[in-house]
């Protein structure tokens, strides 16, 4: 079975850092330029913190700001729902949806070297990262791809 294990180059559109042609609307109507910013903004109910994240010039900056927000109650339980909602908003763009469906039945793995074994699978070589990651981002992308393919 085919595997896509790197969300860069040809498959950069799978990354939450991918720049979007159209902003996506997050909770409370805030517009975000990347899925990463929308996810980070979804961590808080504080509209000022959301606005700061939405105004971030890069997804990296949005991620850094998201690490310092006051989390919504029950964030750890809600974060998967937020990620799914962000991905739905991102892939509501017909061009991106077509690209996702075009990955066919390939296994999507967010391979990384930044020690993210929750949303992806770190391949840095450190003993702490030796076990395969949970790859939630890849799993949710494959779930959405199946829904989009069914129409």
mmCIF file with all atom_site columns, C-alpha atoms in Angstrom:
data_model
loop_
_atom_site.group_PDB
_atom_site.id
_atom_site.type_symbol
_atom_site.label_atom_id
_atom_site.label_alt_id
_atom_site.label_comp_id
_atom_site.label_asym_id
_atom_site.label_entity_id
_atom_site.label_seq_id
_atom_site.pdbx_PDB_ins_code
_atom_site.Cartn_x
_atom_site.Cartn_y
_atom_site.Cartn_z
_atom_site.occupancy
_atom_site.B_iso_or_equiv
_atom_site.pdbx_formal_charge
_atom_site.auth_seq_id
_atom_site.auth_comp_id
_atom_site.auth_asym_id
_atom_site.auth_atom_id
_atom_site.pdbx_PDB_model_num
ATOM 1   C CA . UNK A 1 1   ? 0.000   0.000  0.000  1.00 0.00 ? 1   UNK A CA 1
ATOM 2   C CA . UNK A 1 2   ? 1.244   3.487  -0.856 1.00 0.00 ? 2   UNK A CA 1
ATOM 3   C CA . UNK A 1 3   ? 2.365   5.746  1.990  1.00 0.00 ? 3   UNK A CA 1
ATOM 4   C CA . UNK A 1 4   ? 2.791   9.494  2.136  1.00 0.00 ? 4   UNK A CA 1
ATOM 5   C CA . UNK A 1 5   ? 5.061   10.115 5.096  1.00 0.00 ? 5   UNK A CA 1
ATOM 6   C CA . UNK A 1 6   ? 6.170   13.690 4.607  1.00 0.00 ? 6   UNK A CA 1
ATOM 7   C CA . UNK A 1 7   ? 3.809   16.648 4.340  1.00 0.00 ? 7   UNK A CA 1
ATOM 8   C CA . UNK A 1 8   ? 6.286   18.767 2.366  1.00 0.00 ? 8   UNK A CA 1
ATOM 9   C CA . UNK A 1 9   ? 6.923   19.362 -1.329 1.00 0.00 ? 9   UNK A CA 1
ATOM 10  C CA . UNK A 1 10  ? 4.169   17.825 -3.429 1.00 0.00 ? 10  UNK A CA 1
ATOM 11  C CA . UNK A 1 11  ? 2.198   17.002 -0.273 1.00 0.00 ? 11  UNK A CA 1
ATOM 12  C CA . UNK A 1 12  ? 2.726   20.276 1.606  1.00 0.00 ? 12  UNK A CA 1
ATOM 13  C CA . UNK A 1 13  ? -1.020  20.944 1.305  1.00 0.00 ? 13  UNK A CA 1
ATOM 14  C CA . UNK A 1 14  ? -1.580  18.218 3.930  1.00 0.00 ? 14  UNK A CA 1
ATOM 15  C CA . UNK A 1 15  ? 0.338   20.228 6.540  1.00 0.00 ? 15  UNK A CA 1
ATOM 16  C CA . UNK A 1 16  ? -1.467  22.562 8.913  1.00 0.00 ? 16  UNK A CA 1
ATOM 17  C CA . UNK A 1 17  ? 1.274   25.078 8.090  1.00 0.00 ? 17  UNK A CA 1
ATOM 18  C CA . UNK A 1 18  ? 0.151   25.241 4.428  1.00 0.00 ? 18  UNK A CA 1
ATOM 19  C CA . UNK A 1 19  ? -0.810  28.811 3.390  1.00 0.00 ? 19  UNK A CA 1
ATOM 20  C CA . UNK A 1 20  ? -4.447  28.911 2.340  1.00 0.00 ? 20  UNK A CA 1
ATOM 21  C CA . UNK A 1 21  ? -5.830  30.743 -0.691 1.00 0.00 ? 21  UNK A CA 1
ATOM 22  C CA . UNK A 1 22  ? -8.846  31.783 1.383  1.00 0.00 ? 22  UNK A CA 1
ATOM 23  C CA . UNK A 1 23  ? -8.894  32.254 5.155  1.00 0.00 ? 23  UNK A CA 1
ATOM 24  C CA . UNK A 1 24  ? -10.897 29.735 7.130  1.00 0.00 ? 24  UNK A CA 1
ATOM 25  C CA . UNK A 1 25  ? -13.492 30.754 9.663  1.00 0.00 ? 25  UNK A CA 1
ATOM 26  C CA . UNK A 1 26  ? -12.857 29.462 13.149 1.00 0.00 ? 26  UNK A CA 1
ATOM 27  C CA . UNK A 1 27  ? -14.976 29.555 16.261 1.00 0.00 ? 27  UNK A CA 1
ATOM 28  C CA . UNK A 1 28  ? -16.759 32.862 16.885 1.00 0.00 ? 28  UNK A CA 1
ATOM 29  C CA . UNK A 1 29  ? -16.171 33.869 13.265 1.00 0.00 ? 29  UNK A CA 1
ATOM 30  C CA . UNK A 1 30  ? -12.450 34.615 13.533 1.00 0.00 ? 30  UNK A CA 1
ATOM 31  C CA . UNK A 1 31  ? -10.641 34.278 10.188 1.00 0.00 ? 31  UNK A CA 1
ATOM 32  C CA . UNK A 1 32  ? -7.324  32.409 10.055 1.00 0.00 ? 32  UNK A CA 1
ATOM 33  C CA . UNK A 1 33  ? -4.760  32.169 7.255  1.00 0.00 ? 33  UNK A CA 1
ATOM 34  C CA . UNK A 1 34  ? -3.646  28.612 8.093  1.00 0.00 ? 34  UNK A CA 1
ATOM 35  C CA . UNK A 1 35  ? -5.135  25.535 9.693  1.00 0.00 ? 35  UNK A CA 1
ATOM 36  C CA . UNK A 1 36  ? -2.405  25.777 12.341 1.00 0.00 ? 36  UNK A CA 1
ATOM 37  C CA . UNK A 1 37  ? -3.568  29.246 13.342 1.00 0.00 ? 37  UNK A CA 1
ATOM 38  C CA . UNK A 1 38  ? -7.206  28.082 13.452 1.00 0.00 ? 38  UNK A CA 1
ATOM 39  C CA . UNK A 1 39  ? -6.268  25.128 15.653 1.00 0.00 ? 39  UNK A CA 1
ATOM 40  C CA . UNK A 1 40  ? -4.211  27.303 17.991 1.00 0.00 ? 40  UNK A CA 1
ATOM 41  C CA . UNK A 1 41  ? -7.026  29.868 18.158 1.00 0.00 ? 41  UNK A CA 1
ATOM 42  C CA . UNK A 1 42  ? -9.438  27.081 19.052 1.00 0.00 ? 42  UNK A CA 1
ATOM 43  C CA . UNK A 1 43  ? -7.546  26.510 22.287 1.00 0.00 ? 43  UNK A CA 1
ATOM 44  C CA . UNK A 1 44  ? -8.961  29.600 23.974 1.00 0.00 ? 44  UNK A CA 1
ATOM 45  C CA . UNK A 1 45  ? -12.219 31.486 24.474 1.00 0.00 ? 45  UNK A CA 1
ATOM 46  C CA . UNK A 1 46  ? -10.328 34.753 24.910 1.00 0.00 ? 46  UNK A CA 1
ATOM 47  C CA . UNK A 1 47  ? -11.149 36.820 21.817 1.00 0.00 ? 47  UNK A CA 1
ATOM 48  C CA . UNK A 1 48  ? -8.035  39.008 22.225 1.00 0.00 ? 48  UNK A CA 1
ATOM 49  C CA . UNK A 1 49  ? -5.808  35.923 22.267 1.00 0.00 ? 49  UNK A CA 1
ATOM 50  C CA . UNK A 1 50  ? -7.636  34.533 19.228 1.00 0.00 ? 50  UNK A CA 1
ATOM 51  C CA . UNK A 1 51  ? -7.191  37.823 17.384 1.00 0.00 ? 51  UNK A CA 1
ATOM 52  C CA . UNK A 1 52  ? -3.446  37.815 18.170 1.00 0.00 ? 52  UNK A CA 1
ATOM 53  C CA . UNK A 1 53  ? -3.140  34.295 16.795 1.00 0.00 ? 53  UNK A CA 1
ATOM 54  C CA . UNK A 1 54  ? -5.181  35.189 13.703 1.00 0.00 ? 54  UNK A CA 1
ATOM 55  C CA . UNK A 1 55  ? -2.879  38.163 13.078 1.00 0.00 ? 55  UNK A CA 1
ATOM 56  C CA . UNK A 1 56  ? 0.283   36.040 13.299 1.00 0.00 ? 56  UNK A CA 1
ATOM 57  C CA . UNK A 1 57  ? 2.384   36.431 10.172 1.00 0.00 ? 57  UNK A CA 1
ATOM 58  C CA . UNK A 1 58  ? 3.421   32.767 10.057 1.00 0.00 ? 58  UNK A CA 1
ATOM 59  C CA . UNK A 1 59  ? 1.983   29.454 11.251 1.00 0.00 ? 59  UNK A CA 1
ATOM 60  C CA . UNK A 1 60  ? 5.078   29.024 13.419 1.00 0.00 ? 60  UNK A CA 1
ATOM 61  C CA . UNK A 1 61  ? 4.286   32.294 15.174 1.00 0.00 ? 61  UNK A CA 1
ATOM 62  C CA . UNK A 1 62  ? 0.643   31.202 15.593 1.00 0.00 ? 62  UNK A CA 1
ATOM 63  C CA . UNK A 1 63  ? 1.829   27.956 17.179 1.00 0.00 ? 63  UNK A CA 1
ATOM 64  C CA . UNK A 1 64  ? 4.108   29.826 19.572 1.00 0.00 ? 64  UNK A CA 1
ATOM 65  C CA . UNK A 1 65  ? 1.265   32.153 20.580 1.00 0.00 ? 65  UNK A CA 1
ATOM 66  C CA . UNK A 1 66  ? -1.031  29.154 21.043 1.00 0.00 ? 66  UNK A CA 1
ATOM 67  C CA . UNK A 1 67  ? 1.365   27.714 23.605 1.00 0.00 ? 67  UNK A CA 1
ATOM 68  C CA . UNK A 1 68  ? 0.764   30.735 25.840 1.00 0.00 ? 68  UNK A CA 1
ATOM 69  C CA . UNK A 1 69  ? -3.035  31.055 25.797 1.00 0.00 ? 69  UNK A CA 1
ATOM 70  C CA . UNK A 1 70  ? -5.484  30.382 28.583 1.00 0.00 ? 70  UNK A CA 1
ATOM 71  C CA . UNK A 1 71  ? -6.900  27.008 27.529 1.00 0.00 ? 71  UNK A CA 1
ATOM 72  C CA . UNK A 1 72  ? -10.615 26.353 27.291 1.00 0.00 ? 72  UNK A CA 1
ATOM 73  C CA . UNK A 1 73  ? -11.871 24.050 30.043 1.00 0.00 ? 73  UNK A CA 1
ATOM 74  C CA . UNK A 1 74  ? -11.441 20.423 29.035 1.00 0.00 ? 74  UNK A CA 1
ATOM 75  C CA . UNK A 1 75  ? -9.022  21.242 26.185 1.00 0.00 ? 75  UNK A CA 1
ATOM 76  C CA . UNK A 1 76  ? -7.386  17.808 26.209 1.00 0.00 ? 76  UNK A CA 1
ATOM 77  C CA . UNK A 1 77  ? -10.769 16.184 25.600 1.00 0.00 ? 77  UNK A CA 1
ATOM 78  C CA . UNK A 1 78  ? -11.897 18.806 23.049 1.00 0.00 ? 78  UNK A CA 1
ATOM 79  C CA . UNK A 1 79  ? -8.730  19.146 20.956 1.00 0.00 ? 79  UNK A CA 1
ATOM 80  C CA . UNK A 1 80  ? -9.556  16.249 18.626 1.00 0.00 ? 80  UNK A CA 1
ATOM 81  C CA . UNK A 1 81  ? -12.944 17.762 17.795 1.00 0.00 ? 81  UNK A CA 1
ATOM 82  C CA . UNK A 1 82  ? -11.284 21.118 17.165 1.00 0.00 ? 82  UNK A CA 1
ATOM 83  C CA . UNK A 1 83  ? -8.738  19.498 14.823 1.00 0.00 ? 83  UNK A CA 1
ATOM 84  C CA . UNK A 1 84  ? -11.472 17.714 12.881 1.00 0.00 ? 84  UNK A CA 1
ATOM 85  C CA . UNK A 1 85  ? -13.446 20.965 12.542 1.00 0.00 ? 85  UNK A CA 1
ATOM 86  C CA . UNK A 1 86  ? -10.337 22.836 11.363 1.00 0.00 ? 86  UNK A CA 1
ATOM 87  C CA . UNK A 1 87  ? -9.600  20.174 8.736  1.00 0.00 ? 87  UNK A CA 1
ATOM 88  C CA . UNK A 1 88  ? -13.203 20.278 7.494  1.00 0.00 ? 88  UNK A CA 1
ATOM 89  C CA . UNK A 1 89  ? -12.957 24.055 7.136  1.00 0.00 ? 89  UNK A CA 1
ATOM 90  C CA . UNK A 1 90  ? -9.608  23.839 5.348  1.00 0.00 ? 90  UNK A CA 1
ATOM 91  C CA . UNK A 1 91  ? -10.717 21.149 2.898  1.00 0.00 ? 91  UNK A CA 1
ATOM 92  C CA . UNK A 1 92  ? -14.019 22.905 2.156  1.00 0.00 ? 92  UNK A CA 1
ATOM 93  C CA . UNK A 1 93  ? -11.867 24.552 -0.529 1.00 0.00 ? 93  UNK A CA 1
ATOM 94  C CA . UNK A 1 94  ? -12.712 22.476 -3.632 1.00 0.00 ? 94  UNK A CA 1
ATOM 95  C CA . UNK A 1 95  ? -9.129  22.555 -4.921 1.00 0.00 ? 95  UNK A CA 1
ATOM 96  C CA . UNK A 1 96  ? -7.697  21.285 -1.645 1.00 0.00 ? 96  UNK A CA 1
ATOM 97  C CA . UNK A 1 97  ? -10.461 18.686 -1.351 1.00 0.00 ? 97  UNK A CA 1
ATOM 98  C CA . UNK A 1 98  ? -9.612  17.422 -4.840 1.00 0.00 ? 98  UNK A CA 1
ATOM 99  C CA . UNK A 1 99  ? -5.934  17.183 -3.936 1.00 0.00 ? 99  UNK A CA 1
ATOM 100 C CA . UNK A 1 100 ? -6.739  15.261 -0.749 1.00 0.00 ? 100 UNK A CA 1
ATOM 101 C CA . UNK A 1 101 ? -9.001  12.802 -2.581 1.00 0.00 ? 101 UNK A CA 1
ATOM 102 C CA . UNK A 1 102 ? -6.279  12.384 -5.236 1.00 0.00 ? 102 UNK A CA 1
ATOM 103 C CA . UNK A 1 103 ? -4.017  10.810 -2.592 1.00 0.00 ? 103 UNK A CA 1
ATOM 104 C CA . UNK A 1 104 ? -6.203  7.723  -3.148 1.00 0.00 ? 104 UNK A CA 1
ATOM 105 C CA . UNK A 1 105 ? -5.841  5.049  -0.528 1.00 0.00 ? 105 UNK A CA 1
ATOM 106 C CA . UNK A 1 106 ? -2.321  6.043  0.517  1.00 0.00 ? 106 UNK A CA 1
ATOM 107 C CA . UNK A 1 107 ? -1.628  5.911  4.219  1.00 0.00 ? 107 UNK A CA 1
ATOM 108 C CA . UNK A 1 108 ? -1.041  9.488  5.376  1.00 0.00 ? 108 UNK A CA 1
ATOM 109 C CA . UNK A 1 109 ? 1.599   9.877  8.076  1.00 0.00 ? 109 UNK A CA 1
ATOM 110 C CA . UNK A 1 110 ? 2.721   13.221 9.401  1.00 0.00 ? 110 UNK A CA 1
ATOM 111 C CA . UNK A 1 111 ? 6.366   12.182 9.685  1.00 0.00 ? 111 UNK A CA 1
ATOM 112 C CA . UNK A 1 112 ? 8.438   14.712 11.586 1.00 0.00 ? 112 UNK A CA 1
ATOM 113 C CA . UNK A 1 113 ? 11.637  15.299 13.521 1.00 0.00 ? 113 UNK A CA 1
ATOM 114 C CA . UNK A 1 114 ? 10.213  17.730 16.101 1.00 0.00 ? 114 UNK A CA 1
ATOM 115 C CA . UNK A 1 115 ? 9.127   15.025 18.566 1.00 0.00 ? 115 UNK A CA 1
ATOM 116 C CA . UNK A 1 116 ? 5.394   15.123 17.810 1.00 0.00 ? 116 UNK A CA 1
ATOM 117 C CA . UNK A 1 117 ? 4.250   11.573 18.402 1.00 0.00 ? 117 UNK A CA 1
ATOM 118 C CA . UNK A 1 118 ? 0.682   12.633 19.082 1.00 0.00 ? 118 UNK A CA 1
ATOM 119 C CA . UNK A 1 119 ? -0.434  14.375 15.872 1.00 0.00 ? 119 UNK A CA 1
ATOM 120 C CA . UNK A 1 120 ? 2.318   12.684 13.853 1.00 0.00 ? 120 UNK A CA 1
ATOM 121 C CA . UNK A 1 121 ? 5.172   10.180 13.965 1.00 0.00 ? 121 UNK A CA 1
ATOM 122 C CA . UNK A 1 122 ? 8.596   11.501 14.986 1.00 0.00 ? 122 UNK A CA 1
ATOM 123 C CA . UNK A 1 123 ? 11.581  9.952  13.199 1.00 0.00 ? 123 UNK A CA 1
ATOM 124 C CA . UNK A 1 124 ? 14.355  11.907 14.921 1.00 0.00 ? 124 UNK A CA 1
ATOM 125 C CA . UNK A 1 125 ? 16.212  8.823  16.106 1.00 0.00 ? 125 UNK A CA 1
ATOM 126 C CA . UNK A 1 126 ? 15.974  9.613  19.828 1.00 0.00 ? 126 UNK A CA 1
ATOM 127 C CA . UNK A 1 127 ? 15.066  6.640  22.028 1.00 0.00 ? 127 UNK A CA 1
ATOM 128 C CA . UNK A 1 128 ? 12.080  8.602  23.393 1.00 0.00 ? 128 UNK A CA 1
ATOM 129 C CA . UNK A 1 129 ? 10.650  8.751  19.865 1.00 0.00 ? 129 UNK A CA 1
ATOM 130 C CA . UNK A 1 130 ? 11.371  5.141  18.874 1.00 0.00 ? 130 UNK A CA 1
ATOM 131 C CA . UNK A 1 131 ? 7.772   3.967  19.254 1.00 0.00 ? 131 UNK A CA 1
ATOM 132 C CA . UNK A 1 132 ? 5.485   4.821  16.320 1.00 0.00 ? 132 UNK A CA 1
ATOM 133 C CA . UNK A 1 133 ? 3.464   7.977  16.866 1.00 0.00 ? 133 UNK A CA 1
ATOM 134 C CA . UNK A 1 134 ? -0.314  8.077  17.156 1.00 0.00 ? 134 UNK A CA 1
ATOM 135 C CA . UNK A 1 135 ? -0.495  10.110 13.924 1.00 0.00 ? 135 UNK A CA 1
ATOM 136 C CA . UNK A 1 136 ? -3.874  11.679 14.715 1.00 0.00 ? 136 UNK A CA 1
ATOM 137 C CA . UNK A 1 137 ? -3.451  14.290 11.973 1.00 0.00 ? 137 UNK A CA 1
ATOM 138 C CA . UNK A 1 138 ? -2.857  11.595 9.355  1.00 0.00 ? 138 UNK A CA 1
ATOM 139 C CA . UNK A 1 139 ? -5.786  9.532  10.642 1.00 0.00 ? 139 UNK A CA 1
ATOM 140 C CA . UNK A 1 140 ? -8.168  12.499 10.551 1.00 0.00 ? 140 UNK A CA 1
ATOM 141 C CA . UNK A 1 141 ? -7.006  13.421 7.046  1.00 0.00 ? 141 UNK A CA 1
ATOM 142 C CA . UNK A 1 142 ? -7.689  9.849  5.857  1.00 0.00 ? 142 UNK A CA 1
ATOM 143 C CA . UNK A 1 143 ? -11.103 9.914  7.555  1.00 0.00 ? 143 UNK A CA 1
ATOM 144 C CA . UNK A 1 144 ? -11.979 13.196 5.829  1.00 0.00 ? 144 UNK A CA 1
ATOM 145 C CA . UNK A 1 145 ? -10.614 11.935 2.504  1.00 0.00 ? 145 UNK A CA 1
ATOM 146 C CA . UNK A 1 146 ? -12.966 8.928  2.674  1.00 0.00 ? 146 UNK A CA 1
ATOM 147 C CA . UNK A 1 147 ? -15.936 11.212 3.373  1.00 0.00 ? 147 UNK A CA 1
ATOM 148 C CA . UNK A 1 148 ? -15.021 13.533 0.502  1.00 0.00 ? 148 UNK A CA 1
ATOM 149 C CA . UNK A 1 149 ? -14.526 10.612 -1.883 1.00 0.00 ? 149 UNK A CA 1
ATOM 150 C CA . UNK A 1 150 ? -18.030 9.316  -1.071 1.00 0.00 ? 150 UNK A CA 1
ATOM 151 C CA . UNK A 1 151 ? -19.414 12.730 -1.977 1.00 0.00 ? 151 UNK A CA 1
#
